[in-house]
Amino acid sequence: MSGEIIFIEGGRVLDPASGTDGIRTVVVRDGRIAEVAERLERPREARAIDARGKWVVPGLIDLHVHLREPGQEYKETVETGARAAVAGGFTAVCAMPNTVPPNDNTGVTELVLARASAAGLARVYPVGCISKGQKGEELAEYGELKNAGCVALSDDGKPVMSSALMRRALEYARVFDLPVTVHEEDLGLVGKGVMHEGPAATRLGLKGVPGAAEEVMVLRDIALAELTGGRLHLAHLSSAGSVRAAREAKRRGLRVTAEATPHHLALSDEDVARSGYDTDFKMNPPLRSAADVHAVREGLADGTIDCIATDHAPHTVVEKDLEFDVAANGVVGLETAFAVCLALARKGAFSERRLIEALTIAPARAFGLPGGSFAKNAAADVAILDPGLEWRCEPGRFNSKCGNSPWKGAMLVGRCTHTLVGGRVVHELDMGASGQGPMGASGSGPKGER
Amino acid sequence: MIGRHKHLIGLEPLSREEILGLLQLAVSMKEVLRRPIKKVPTLRGKAVVNLFFEASTRTRTSFETAAKILSADAFNWTSSTSSVTKGETLLDTARNIEAMHPDVLVIRHPAGGAPQYVANRVGCAVANAGDGAHEHPSQGLLDLFTLAEHFTRVGGKPGGEVGKKEDVVPDFGTIAGKTVAIVGDISHSRVARSDLYGLTKLGAKVRFCGPPTMMPPGVEAMGATVHHQLREAVEGADAVVMLRIQHERIGDPLIPGTREYSKFWGLNAKKAAEWLTPTCAILHPGPINRGVELSSEVADGPRSVILEQVENGVAVRMAILYLLAGGAHEIDTPAPEGAARA
Amino acid sequence: MNAEGIERALKRMAREIQELARGGELAIVGIRRGGVHLAERLRRELASVTGQKPLVGTLDIALYRDDLSERASAPVVGPTDIRFPVTGKTVVLVDDVIYTGRTVRAALDELVDFGRPRRVLLAVLVDRGGRELPIAPDLVGAKLEVPEREQVEVQLVEGGAAEDQVIIKPRGNA
């Protein structure tokens, strides 16, 4: 509401973009960041939010989520996905285009934006297809897609197998300054693999996918990025070789950015083996060896991997409660990302500041999105995270429609307690009723702005 | 129950004692196979359902025979489809069958983990008859049984005569210290894995042999040594297990063809005479591609114990069914005291 | 019953078997586990009386039990060893103790699966009464009245005991 003043007091403000890390008060006025300072006097008409013991950070940004609408609303809708997002502290998400029909046209783009606007929760930035129908044959209409509101291009879910098409996509996208985010796997090397190729797969008797299946495509696309001068973003990197290639590409000054998921930072193929064929450990790319996990963590720590993106992929029991070979790939992640990554930061994989950077300003910069910082007059997208809050991960109580998570039943530490989008509180953790469920402000909010 | 296990999913989870218990029981079961009336009333009124999602006449018939000798009722449910391809999921199929109250479900499925998946969701006992490339525990057990018989018969004396296949009571301690070579497409072989687990738990050393394309990743960590030359693998071995080579593997050719495979990794009479000791046993899970992995001479020759494997297969499967189906389903029913002395 | 008593009983039973057998070809079959050593002793006694060692075998009845569904786990199966054709023989089934009669019933079922004996005689060292089936031994070493809450144990030196004896003790964790 216009004119509302909110004082977020007593929290540790972590704003990597400005370097701020300390106890501050964040003042929100008219939906914008008015001031971030110590010891401010709160006027009587201002609403106070007590953030003592918590972190106050710019609203988290997730470059890679699957909202399943249009076409698979039984798994998730833009609204339920946006609700899951704000529950996890995310104020903006990029919606992947592998919907039914896929987002290769203005119609689908506008639908997604309209749903997001009606929900009034997280901002949703649609991503358009690289190729028409994601068929990997013809370029989609990037200009139209950008005009309709797309912020990036992807055929995610599938790789672009044709090198010729990938080259043209990178070149053509330059005109509209759109990043191309790519799902990297060589389908020939993947074959019928369902988990990482290695001793764990051998023990389980499951067909494996070598890390090289991802690396050969990463190397190819880096070469094409160099050739074309296009903006390449490497989605969900999982193997050590890919991280090495990305590091080298950055050192040479190429416009290459990269992301990694919380599950690829936290889990390995041994976790799949220990799970007893649990399909909530089946995703693409698969969970790889301990050495690969280590390389991904190092890559995030040293900036080779710019940001963390969840690849939130809801599937119901129809797709998941099957034998491992045929179960669908993917896990949800919006509501567990902070806790999982915080645990890794506590173990020393990367600093807490780097963690927040990877969830805020870094994704914003990678895609050229607004937000990700507490710059004066920036839209007041804020997440208040309690780093000490213990909670049991109960998929049945997720805000997402689906519960396919490898952390189901686990005790996690770290949770978002408040989320503001454009100065409105859209999520507040209800501590009374065993800490579940948001109490969001209703009504329409700002749609995904650019 | 097999020890603490309600199901038989593989040999990897079993302890050495549990495996020995099964094998010892199979000795008594084999005796029944030699009687004039090959039937005992033990599992009368119990139902064994073979749920096979992969074509397999021999394993299915073996389980069926085992069930019938124990007077259980045996039913076959073959499906050439797995979940999703034709509508009914694996789970639905298993649940439908369970509603007919079987005591044991014997499952063969192309997906590793499928028997475990079903076992977690049904109330009856589950026996794995082969799941993907994961395990084939009854084959592993019958190979152990056959090897123990052979080693006992040969007496462990180098240069001893193989001679006539007279009946022996197998001493399972003879497996310790022996070297067994397993030759073939190890990467796709559940038999190789079950054999490996069983042999290493009973103290034998295992050599895997085949071209690099047929070696699974991480194989060294499993406890076998890896050899790409057949001669190196079989010289000095006490037994050789030859695996069946599939003629084609569409989309992912591992070898140029069977001719080259046979030349470099197949066993013929000449290689057998020059490289194998006279008492080296030759095993094969069947069916044999004669002329590819084994020549007819070797398959039918004096070292071959392939037919013994088949007979022992029935005895081993009788032991498995007896332990899984025998006894009450409520685990905490105590045995009536003194019942054995009535 | 002490060692002397056991020996006397076995000698008497051997003579009785000889009379009852009336010239038929004898086979002594011990029921595992209690009847195995006794069968061997009877066989020796008969050999010294007749000058001929009769055939011998052992039967394990685990696969023929009638209480499989009531037990928590499948009972251990021991070896059955019958190497001679059963058809036409006079088979003497031997067990150490007969109580409810169920073991003998199982042994009879198993025996006839091997062939058609000319005659089956049942020899037990101790008959403690308490039959639940209409089964009666033909040859008995001794009849003992034993309360239901107690059990009879036959200890033999072949089984590792210091001396042969029959003891009665409370049922339960022995």
mmCIF file of C-alpha atoms in Angstrom, chain A residues 8-14 19-26 36-40 51 56:
data_model
loop_
_atom_site.group_PDB
_atom_site.id
_atom_site.type_symbol
_atom_site.label_atom_id
_atom_site.label_comp_id
_atom_site.label_asym_id
_atom_site.label_seq_id
_atom_site.Cartn_x
_atom_site.Cartn_y
_atom_site.Cartn_z
ATOM 1 C CA ILE A 8 12.862 -3.908 9.744
ATOM 2 C CA GLU A 9 14.873 -3.713 12.932
ATOM 3 C CA GLY A 10 17.601 -5.574 14.728
ATOM 4 C CA GLY A 11 18.547 -7.974 11.979
ATOM 5 C CA ARG A 12 21.896 -8.699 10.423
ATOM 6 C CA VAL A 13 21.692 -6.983 7.043
ATOM 7 C CA LEU A 14 23.650 -8.899 4.445
ATOM 8 C CA GLY A 19 29.243 -4.899 1.004
ATOM 9 C CA THR A 20 26.975 -4.257 3.996
ATOM 10 C CA ASP A 21 27.148 -6.924 6.693
ATOM 11 C CA GLY A 22 26.034 -5.871 10.124
ATOM 12 C CA ILE A 23 23.126 -5.018 12.381
ATOM 13 C CA ARG A 24 21.099 -2.357 10.588
ATOM 14 C CA THR A 25 17.592 -1.126 10.232
ATOM 15 C CA VAL A 26 16.048 -1.365 6.799
ATOM 16 C CA VAL A 36 19.619 1.146 5.429
ATOM 17 C CA ALA A 37 21.378 2.480 8.520
ATOM 18 C CA GLU A 38 22.179 1.863 12.159
ATOM 19 C CA ARG A 39 20.087 3.163 15.012
ATOM 20 C CA LEU A 40 17.258 4.811 13.206
ATOM 21 C CA ALA A 51 14.379 -9.167 12.848
ATOM 22 C CA VAL A 56 17.761 -9.353 6.424
#
